mmCIF file of C-alpha atoms and ligand atoms in Angstrom:
data_model
loop_
_atom_site.group_PDB
_atom_site.id
_atom_site.type_symbol
_atom_site.label_atom_id
_atom_site.label_comp_id
_atom_site.label_asym_id
_atom_site.label_seq_id
_atom_site.Cartn_x
_atom_site.Cartn_y
_atom_site.Cartn_z
ATOM 1 C CA MET A 1 89.528 135.852 85.888
ATOM 2 C CA GLN A 2 86.076 134.313 86.171
ATOM 3 C CA THR A 3 85.465 132.837 89.628
ATOM 4 C CA ARG A 4 82.791 130.212 90.021
ATOM 5 C CA PRO A 5 81.635 130.041 93.652
ATOM 6 C CA ARG A 6 78.702 127.884 92.516
ATOM 7 C CA ILE A 7 80.990 124.963 91.690
ATOM 8 C CA ASN A 8 81.028 123.797 95.319
ATOM 9 C CA ARG A 9 77.208 124.020 95.471
ATOM 10 C CA TRP A 10 76.459 122.343 92.178
ATOM 11 C CA THR A 11 75.166 118.984 93.438
ATOM 12 C CA GLN A 12 73.762 117.665 96.703
ATOM 13 C CA SER A 13 76.730 115.321 97.025
ATOM 14 C CA ARG A 14 79.228 118.196 96.649
ATOM 15 C CA ARG A 15 77.334 120.239 99.242
ATOM 16 C CA ASP A 16 77.236 117.329 101.702
ATOM 17 C CA LEU A 17 80.954 116.670 101.277
ATOM 18 C CA ILE A 18 82.020 120.276 101.670
ATOM 19 C CA PHE A 19 79.467 121.773 104.018
ATOM 20 C CA GLY A 20 78.274 118.701 105.932
ATOM 21 C CA THR A 21 79.311 118.871 109.562
ATOM 22 C CA SER A 22 79.925 115.211 110.419
ATOM 23 C CA ILE A 23 83.284 113.552 109.879
ATOM 24 C CA SER A 24 81.788 110.756 107.798
ATOM 25 C CA GLN A 25 80.386 113.284 105.308
ATOM 26 C CA SER A 26 83.856 114.838 104.946
ATOM 27 C CA LEU A 27 85.621 111.663 103.870
ATOM 28 C CA VAL A 28 87.071 110.936 100.427
ATOM 29 C CA GLN A 29 88.265 107.411 99.579
ATOM 30 C CA PRO A 30 91.298 107.123 97.253
ATOM 31 C CA HIS A 31 91.422 104.346 94.606
ATOM 32 C CA PHE A 32 94.158 103.012 92.312
ATOM 33 C CA VAL A 33 92.836 102.130 88.861
ATOM 34 C CA VAL A 34 94.619 99.740 86.497
ATOM 35 C CA ALA A 35 93.990 98.634 82.926
ATOM 36 C CA GLY A 36 92.460 95.216 82.263
ATOM 37 C CA GLU A 37 89.554 93.298 83.698
ATOM 38 C CA ASN A 38 88.778 91.499 86.903
ATOM 39 C CA ILE A 39 91.914 92.780 88.619
ATOM 40 C CA ASN A 40 91.903 93.260 92.382
ATOM 41 C CA GLN A 41 95.519 93.306 93.405
ATOM 42 C CA PRO A 42 96.584 93.976 97.018
ATOM 43 C CA ILE A 43 99.231 96.679 97.445
ATOM 44 C CA ASP A 44 102.343 95.818 99.457
ATOM 45 C CA GLY A 45 102.652 98.101 102.431
ATOM 46 C CA MET A 46 99.036 99.280 102.279
ATOM 47 C CA PRO A 47 96.965 96.494 103.836
ATOM 48 C CA GLY A 48 93.343 96.638 102.692
ATOM 49 C CA ILE A 49 94.059 98.818 99.633
ATOM 50 C CA HIS A 50 94.019 97.345 96.127
ATOM 51 C CA ARG A 51 94.758 98.206 92.535
ATOM 52 C CA GLN A 52 91.528 97.593 90.681
ATOM 53 C CA SER A 53 90.438 97.421 87.071
ATOM 54 C CA VAL A 54 87.444 99.541 86.140
ATOM 55 C CA ASP A 55 84.897 96.680 86.364
ATOM 56 C CA VAL A 56 85.994 95.850 89.927
ATOM 57 C CA LEU A 57 86.173 99.547 90.866
ATOM 58 C CA LEU A 58 82.546 99.999 89.820
ATOM 59 C CA GLU A 59 81.507 97.287 92.271
ATOM 60 C CA THR A 60 83.713 98.674 95.038
ATOM 61 C CA ILE A 61 82.236 102.138 94.665
ATOM 62 C CA SER A 62 78.749 100.701 94.436
ATOM 63 C CA ASN A 63 79.300 99.124 97.876
ATOM 64 C CA ASP A 64 80.782 102.362 99.146
ATOM 65 C CA VAL A 65 77.753 104.329 97.997
ATOM 66 C CA SER A 66 75.483 101.868 99.802
ATOM 67 C CA ILE A 67 77.212 102.765 103.109
ATOM 68 C CA GLY A 68 77.063 106.494 102.372
ATOM 69 C CA LEU A 69 80.655 106.912 101.197
ATOM 70 C CA ASN A 70 80.038 109.093 98.158
ATOM 71 C CA ALA A 71 83.297 110.954 97.512
ATOM 72 C CA HIS A 72 86.077 109.205 95.622
ATOM 73 C CA MET A 73 89.504 110.128 94.328
ATOM 74 C CA LEU A 74 90.987 108.178 91.425
ATOM 75 C CA PHE A 75 94.649 107.602 90.609
ATOM 76 C CA ALA A 76 95.333 105.930 87.270
ATOM 77 C CA VAL A 77 98.233 103.478 87.443
ATOM 78 C CA ILE A 78 100.008 103.237 84.096
ATOM 79 C CA GLU A 79 102.043 100.237 82.889
ATOM 80 C CA SER A 80 105.678 101.087 82.163
ATOM 81 C CA ASP A 81 105.358 100.244 78.455
ATOM 82 C CA GLN A 82 102.652 102.928 78.208
ATOM 83 C CA LYS A 83 104.795 105.690 79.701
ATOM 84 C CA ASP A 84 106.829 108.214 77.727
ATOM 85 C CA ALA A 85 108.587 111.536 78.154
ATOM 86 C CA MET A 86 105.400 113.542 77.466
ATOM 87 C CA ALA A 87 102.975 111.507 79.616
ATOM 88 C CA THR A 88 100.967 111.102 76.406
ATOM 89 C CA VAL A 89 98.636 108.399 77.682
ATOM 90 C CA ALA A 90 97.456 110.529 80.629
ATOM 91 C CA SER A 91 95.190 112.628 78.401
ATOM 92 C CA ASP A 92 94.018 109.768 76.156
ATOM 93 C CA SER A 93 90.243 109.510 76.430
ATOM 94 C CA GLN A 94 90.529 105.711 76.109
ATOM 95 C CA MET A 95 92.919 105.444 79.054
ATOM 96 C CA HIS A 96 91.439 103.345 81.896
ATOM 97 C CA GLY A 97 91.517 106.205 84.448
ATOM 98 C CA ILE A 98 89.435 108.400 82.168
ATOM 99 C CA GLN A 99 87.164 105.515 81.179
ATOM 100 C CA ALA A 100 86.596 104.926 84.887
ATOM 101 C CA VAL A 101 85.352 108.508 85.284
ATOM 102 C CA ARG A 102 82.978 108.096 82.351
ATOM 103 C CA LYS A 103 81.565 104.788 83.593
ATOM 104 C CA LEU A 104 81.224 105.915 87.197
ATOM 105 C CA ARG A 105 79.388 109.037 86.082
ATOM 106 C CA GLU A 106 77.087 106.996 83.857
ATOM 107 C CA ARG A 107 76.290 104.588 86.648
ATOM 108 C CA PHE A 108 76.031 106.907 89.658
ATOM 109 C CA GLY A 109 75.210 110.312 88.176
ATOM 110 C CA ASP A 110 75.430 113.134 90.684
ATOM 111 C CA GLN A 111 75.181 110.804 93.644
ATOM 112 C CA ILE A 112 78.965 110.651 93.862
ATOM 113 C CA VAL A 113 81.652 113.328 93.944
ATOM 114 C CA LEU A 114 84.549 112.282 91.735
ATOM 115 C CA PHE A 115 88.062 113.665 91.930
ATOM 116 C CA THR A 116 90.883 112.609 89.598
ATOM 117 C CA ASP A 117 94.531 113.172 90.326
ATOM 118 C CA VAL A 118 96.094 115.304 87.607
ATOM 119 C CA CYS A 119 99.874 115.053 87.537
ATOM 120 C CA LEU A 120 102.469 113.773 85.097
ATOM 121 C CA CYS A 121 104.417 111.491 87.463
ATOM 122 C CA THR A 122 102.347 108.344 86.893
ATOM 123 C CA ALA A 123 102.646 108.616 83.100
ATOM 124 C CA THR A 124 106.170 109.916 82.447
ATOM 125 C CA ASP A 125 108.907 107.331 81.870
ATOM 126 C CA HIS A 126 111.205 109.293 84.224
ATOM 127 C CA GLY A 127 108.563 109.547 86.963
ATOM 128 C CA HIS A 128 108.801 113.326 87.370
ATOM 129 C CA CYS A 129 105.746 115.530 87.854
ATOM 130 C CA GLY A 130 106.644 117.669 84.847
ATOM 131 C CA LEU A 131 108.303 117.576 81.449
ATOM 132 C CA LEU A 132 112.080 117.583 81.556
ATOM 133 C CA LEU A 133 114.425 119.884 79.711
ATOM 134 C CA ASP A 134 118.069 119.000 80.398
ATOM 135 C CA GLU A 135 117.029 117.064 83.497
ATOM 136 C CA HIS A 136 115.154 120.068 84.916
ATOM 137 C CA ILE A 137 111.384 120.334 85.024
ATOM 138 C CA ASN A 138 110.122 122.909 82.556
ATOM 139 C CA ASN A 139 107.278 124.612 84.387
ATOM 140 C CA ASP A 140 105.261 126.176 81.599
ATOM 141 C CA GLN A 141 105.401 123.274 79.160
ATOM 142 C CA SER A 142 104.326 120.990 82.006
ATOM 143 C CA VAL A 143 101.362 123.259 82.703
ATOM 144 C CA GLN A 144 100.222 122.878 79.090
ATOM 145 C CA ARG A 145 100.219 119.086 79.434
ATOM 146 C CA LEU A 146 98.411 119.319 82.768
ATOM 147 C CA VAL A 147 95.725 121.409 81.093
ATOM 148 C CA GLU A 148 95.250 118.743 78.406
ATOM 149 C CA ILE A 149 94.929 116.021 81.046
ATOM 150 C CA ALA A 150 92.490 118.145 83.049
ATOM 151 C CA LEU A 151 90.350 118.726 79.955
ATOM 152 C CA ALA A 152 90.222 114.999 79.167
ATOM 153 C CA ASN A 153 88.952 114.344 82.690
ATOM 154 C CA ALA A 154 86.423 117.172 82.515
ATOM 155 C CA GLU A 155 85.166 115.815 79.212
ATOM 156 C CA ALA A 156 84.641 112.409 80.889
ATOM 157 C CA GLY A 157 82.524 113.986 83.639
ATOM 158 C CA VAL A 158 84.752 114.473 86.677
ATOM 159 C CA ASP A 159 83.568 116.819 89.456
ATOM 160 C CA TYR A 160 87.005 118.170 90.384
ATOM 161 C CA VAL A 161 90.469 117.700 88.945
ATOM 162 C CA SER A 162 93.023 117.437 91.734
ATOM 163 C CA VAL A 163 96.192 119.096 90.514
ATOM 164 C CA SER A 164 98.978 117.522 92.566
ATOM 165 C CA ASP A 165 102.010 118.533 90.520
ATOM 166 C CA MET A 166 102.980 121.809 92.265
ATOM 167 C CA MET A 167 103.861 123.645 89.031
ATOM 168 C CA ASP A 168 103.438 127.436 89.181
ATOM 169 C CA GLY A 169 100.333 128.852 87.520
ATOM 170 C CA ARG A 170 98.535 125.590 86.787
ATOM 171 C CA VAL A 171 95.348 126.445 88.674
ATOM 172 C CA SER A 172 94.557 129.518 86.592
ATOM 173 C CA ALA A 173 95.624 127.729 83.401
ATOM 174 C CA VAL A 174 93.195 124.873 84.113
ATOM 175 C CA ARG A 175 90.385 127.253 85.179
ATOM 176 C CA GLU A 176 90.786 129.298 81.994
ATOM 177 C CA ALA A 177 90.790 126.163 79.845
ATOM 178 C CA PHE A 178 87.621 124.917 81.586
ATOM 179 C CA GLU A 179 85.960 128.273 80.957
ATOM 180 C CA SER A 180 86.904 128.378 77.290
ATOM 181 C CA HIS A 181 85.670 124.789 76.781
ATOM 182 C CA GLY A 182 82.383 125.372 78.603
ATOM 183 C CA PHE A 183 83.160 123.249 81.681
ATOM 184 C CA HIS A 184 81.702 125.834 84.054
ATOM 185 C CA SER A 185 80.706 123.339 86.737
ATOM 186 C CA VAL A 186 83.978 121.383 86.865
ATOM 187 C CA GLY A 187 86.146 122.427 89.780
ATOM 188 C CA VAL A 188 89.813 122.474 90.669
ATOM 189 C CA LEU A 189 91.104 121.027 93.912
ATOM 190 C CA SER A 190 94.590 122.399 94.305
ATOM 191 C CA TYR A 191 97.302 120.574 96.176
ATOM 192 C CA ALA A 192 98.337 124.066 97.163
ATOM 193 C CA VAL A 193 100.430 123.277 100.221
ATOM 194 C CA LYS A 194 102.232 120.050 99.414
ATOM 195 C CA TYR A 195 105.518 119.197 101.046
ATOM 196 C CA ALA A 196 108.380 117.103 99.639
ATOM 197 C CA SER A 197 107.533 114.487 102.226
ATOM 198 C CA SER A 198 108.953 111.080 103.087
ATOM 199 C CA PHE A 199 105.400 109.915 103.834
ATOM 200 C CA TYR A 200 104.492 109.268 100.155
ATOM 201 C CA GLY A 201 106.591 106.086 99.858
ATOM 202 C CA PRO A 202 103.829 103.433 99.821
ATOM 203 C CA PHE A 203 101.805 105.506 97.323
ATOM 204 C CA ARG A 204 104.711 105.704 94.866
ATOM 205 C CA GLU A 205 104.939 101.911 94.999
ATOM 206 C CA ALA A 206 101.195 101.602 94.501
ATOM 207 C CA ALA A 207 101.047 104.106 91.647
ATOM 208 C CA SER A 208 104.485 103.217 90.191
ATOM 209 C CA SER A 209 105.302 106.916 90.188
ATOM 210 C CA ALA A 210 108.675 107.157 91.939
ATOM 211 C CA PRO A 211 111.152 109.375 90.071
ATOM 212 C CA VAL A 212 113.791 107.313 88.244
ATOM 213 C CA PHE A 213 116.457 109.811 89.365
ATOM 214 C CA GLY A 214 116.458 112.852 91.638
ATOM 215 C CA ASP A 215 113.546 113.874 93.846
ATOM 216 C CA ARG A 216 110.641 116.330 93.995
ATOM 217 C CA ARG A 217 112.248 119.082 96.031
ATOM 218 C CA SER A 218 112.434 121.570 93.156
ATOM 219 C CA HIS A 219 108.624 121.880 93.188
ATOM 220 C CA GLN A 220 107.141 120.368 96.353
ATOM 221 C CA MET A 221 107.629 122.507 99.472
ATOM 222 C CA ASP A 222 110.629 122.274 101.736
ATOM 223 C CA ILE A 223 109.713 120.430 104.935
ATOM 224 C CA ARG A 224 111.460 123.163 106.945
ATOM 225 C CA SER A 225 109.365 125.928 105.435
ATOM 226 C CA GLY A 226 107.298 128.041 107.844
ATOM 227 C CA TYR A 227 103.719 129.303 107.757
ATOM 228 C CA SER A 228 104.290 132.274 105.494
ATOM 229 C CA GLU A 229 105.112 130.192 102.427
ATOM 230 C CA ALA A 230 102.189 127.841 103.128
ATOM 231 C CA ILE A 231 99.791 130.774 103.344
ATOM 232 C CA PHE A 232 101.326 132.383 100.275
ATOM 233 C CA GLU A 233 100.848 129.166 98.244
ATOM 234 C CA ALA A 234 97.290 128.719 99.505
ATOM 235 C CA LYS A 235 96.292 132.301 98.807
ATOM 236 C CA SER A 236 97.889 132.318 95.358
ATOM 237 C CA ASP A 237 95.897 129.253 94.365
ATOM 238 C CA GLU A 238 92.768 130.753 95.875
ATOM 239 C CA SER A 239 93.233 133.859 93.743
ATOM 240 C CA GLU A 240 93.908 131.693 90.685
ATOM 241 C CA GLY A 241 90.449 130.190 91.136
ATOM 242 C CA ALA A 242 90.971 126.990 93.133
ATOM 243 C CA ASP A 243 87.662 125.688 94.520
ATOM 244 C CA ILE A 244 89.273 123.591 97.254
ATOM 245 C CA ILE A 245 92.682 124.129 98.868
ATOM 246 C CA MET A 246 94.602 121.055 100.026
ATOM 247 C CA VAL A 247 97.286 120.637 102.664
ATOM 248 C CA LYS A 248 99.394 117.473 102.398
ATOM 249 C CA PRO A 249 100.558 115.371 104.237
ATOM 250 C CA GLY A 250 98.200 115.629 107.200
ATOM 251 C CA LEU A 251 99.566 114.515 110.547
ATOM 252 C CA PRO A 252 103.003 116.174 110.443
ATOM 253 C CA TYR A 253 101.385 119.435 109.232
ATOM 254 C CA LEU A 254 98.337 119.864 111.474
ATOM 255 C CA ASP A 255 99.652 123.249 112.535
ATOM 256 C CA VAL A 256 99.980 124.330 108.903
ATOM 257 C CA LEU A 257 96.449 123.078 108.230
ATOM 258 C CA ARG A 258 95.134 125.332 111.012
ATOM 259 C CA GLN A 259 97.011 128.348 109.658
ATOM 260 C CA VAL A 260 95.851 127.750 106.098
ATOM 261 C CA ALA A 261 92.245 127.143 107.141
ATOM 262 C CA ASP A 262 92.289 130.483 108.958
ATOM 263 C CA ALA A 263 93.888 132.302 106.040
ATOM 264 C CA VAL A 264 91.747 131.282 103.064
ATOM 265 C CA ASN A 265 88.079 131.687 102.239
ATOM 266 C CA ARG A 266 87.745 128.443 100.329
ATOM 267 C CA PRO A 267 87.069 124.946 101.713
ATOM 268 C CA VAL A 268 90.205 123.205 102.906
ATOM 269 C CA ALA A 269 91.073 119.556 102.361
ATOM 270 C CA VAL A 270 93.733 117.497 104.065
ATOM 271 C CA TYR A 271 95.393 114.354 102.666
ATOM 272 C CA ASN A 272 96.058 111.652 105.248
ATOM 273 C CA VAL A 273 98.730 110.128 103.010
ATOM 274 C CA SER A 274 99.933 106.592 102.376
ATOM 275 C CA GLY A 275 102.815 106.658 104.873
ATOM 276 C CA GLU A 276 100.479 107.848 107.616
ATOM 277 C CA TYR A 277 98.083 105.019 106.760
ATOM 278 C CA THR A 278 100.835 102.406 106.758
ATOM 279 C CA MET A 279 102.114 103.609 110.126
ATOM 280 C CA VAL A 280 98.731 103.043 111.746
ATOM 281 C CA MET A 281 98.129 99.712 110.030
ATOM 282 C CA GLN A 282 101.542 98.345 110.961
ATOM 283 C CA ALA A 283 101.225 99.497 114.551
ATOM 284 C CA ASN A 284 98.005 97.519 114.796
ATOM 285 C CA GLN A 285 99.039 94.195 113.347
ATOM 286 C CA GLU A 286 98.778 92.652 116.796
ATOM 287 C CA SER A 287 96.532 95.004 118.697
ATOM 288 C CA ASP A 288 93.074 96.433 118.267
ATOM 289 C CA GLN A 289 93.624 100.147 118.667
ATOM 290 C CA CYS A 290 93.203 100.871 114.972
ATOM 291 C CA GLY A 291 89.704 102.247 115.313
ATOM 292 C CA ASN A 292 90.602 104.437 118.254
ATOM 293 C CA MET A 293 93.675 105.743 116.483
ATOM 294 C CA VAL A 294 91.808 106.528 113.277
ATOM 295 C CA ARG A 295 89.046 108.228 115.221
ATOM 296 C CA GLU A 296 91.561 110.368 117.061
ATOM 297 C CA ILE A 297 93.368 111.276 113.817
ATOM 298 C CA LEU A 298 90.183 112.208 111.969
ATOM 299 C CA HIS A 299 89.053 114.413 114.859
ATOM 300 C CA ALA A 300 92.469 116.100 114.841
ATOM 301 C CA PHE A 301 92.020 116.986 111.164
ATOM 302 C CA LYS A 302 88.579 118.425 111.819
ATOM 303 C CA ARG A 303 89.770 120.404 114.818
ATOM 304 C CA ALA A 304 92.656 121.797 112.747
ATOM 305 C CA GLY A 305 90.165 123.104 110.205
ATOM 306 C CA ALA A 306 89.719 120.462 107.509
ATOM 307 C CA ASP A 307 86.405 120.535 105.647
ATOM 308 C CA ILE A 308 87.393 117.505 103.554
ATOM 309 C CA ILE A 309 89.565 114.555 104.595
ATOM 310 C CA VAL A 310 91.120 112.284 101.986
ATOM 311 C CA SER A 311 92.025 109.052 103.752
ATOM 312 C CA TYR A 312 92.668 105.380 102.984
ATOM 313 C CA HIS A 313 90.833 104.714 106.274
ATOM 314 C CA ALA A 314 87.602 106.288 104.965
ATOM 315 C CA ARG A 315 85.701 103.079 104.223
ATOM 316 C CA ASP A 316 86.718 101.321 107.444
ATOM 317 C CA ALA A 317 85.931 104.408 109.515
ATOM 318 C CA ILE A 318 82.347 104.228 108.259
ATOM 319 C CA THR A 319 81.758 100.457 108.147
ATOM 320 C CA GLN A 320 83.437 99.817 111.505
ATOM 321 C CA GLN A 321 81.597 102.785 113.014
ATOM 322 C CA TRP A 322 84.778 104.364 114.285
ATOM 323 C CA ILE A 323 83.216 107.783 113.834
ATOM 324 C CA GLU A 324 79.769 109.233 114.268
HETATM 325 C C1 PBG B 1 101.172 112.687 92.622
HETATM 326 C C2 PBG B 1 100.715 112.373 93.999
HETATM 327 C C3 PBG B 1 101.430 111.826 95.086
HETATM 328 C C4 PBG B 1 100.510 111.611 96.098
HETATM 329 C C5 PBG B 1 99.276 112.065 95.630
HETATM 330 N N1 PBG B 1 99.427 112.540 94.351
HETATM 331 C C6 PBG B 1 102.834 111.394 95.201
HETATM 332 C C7 PBG B 1 103.952 112.335 95.087
HETATM 333 O O1 PBG B 1 103.803 113.552 95.055
HETATM 334 O O2 PBG B 1 105.056 111.799 94.967
HETATM 335 C C8 PBG B 1 100.801 110.962 97.436
HETATM 336 C C9 PBG B 1 99.629 110.350 98.131
HETATM 337 C C10 PBG B 1 99.948 109.423 99.241
HETATM 338 O O3 PBG B 1 101.110 109.270 99.673
HETATM 339 O O4 PBG B 1 99.003 108.782 99.717
HETATM 340 N N2 PBG B 1 102.100 113.685 92.469
#
């Protein structure tokens, strides 16, 4: 298996994100991208976060870049009439999420670091993260679809695909496909240690990705699981060629983050997920501790070993000067 340690050094913006020492350099802002034009739709339960069409997203990210927020993670939100059993639209080069990558790359070049979420749940009509066979997720067929989606994003110019599905073997499958198609500088961020958490609720609303029946416990990790499985998952993905290892959610798993950061030799990311964001925002509807809380949370992630922090608070943390 070809490893590509240079992927994380490829551009100045990747180096600043991964190796920069300040919290603000470590931040990644998530975005929800919808089809259409001139759409800027607030998301219930996630005050301050919107679903945006590509034209609006370009302006949002342009403002973000002007304040030094250069790393961005895109989630394509698919209309229900576009979904099917195979998540066909997810790898369509004309799909708005992939168009967004192309346009952002055209406009900002290497100044930004772009991640796209690669999973099937936003594009399958049943909302599961894989293809179903008799109501069970078929791992290896799902991996083939994930590879096709990853390739479409690489083709459009993404920096890293963020594989969030938790299928076995998808990191090496994507790496091999990138190698055979000549995408030697496109990386893989693996959601390596991802728990079947109750903190994803607001996101599933925002991304319309809740499973129609059942849950995600056959692939996402059991919340009772100890450190050994977390380290096993992280190390497997590291050996499969992941460029960045993610732990998710963040706050309830700070201890796991520390263990994983100590165990792997790749940069570690943490996802401060939607439910964690909503908790802080709702607690501060009538008080002004938001900044102090966010500051404390971001420092906790750093202290626990995060090199990269994906957070819906990213923009506010910088513009409100909650962090140095
Ligand atoms: C897709 C995916 C999810 C999140 C990121 N990618 C939802 C899930 O696994 O159900 C959650 C992010 C958040 O809650 O902010 N599989």
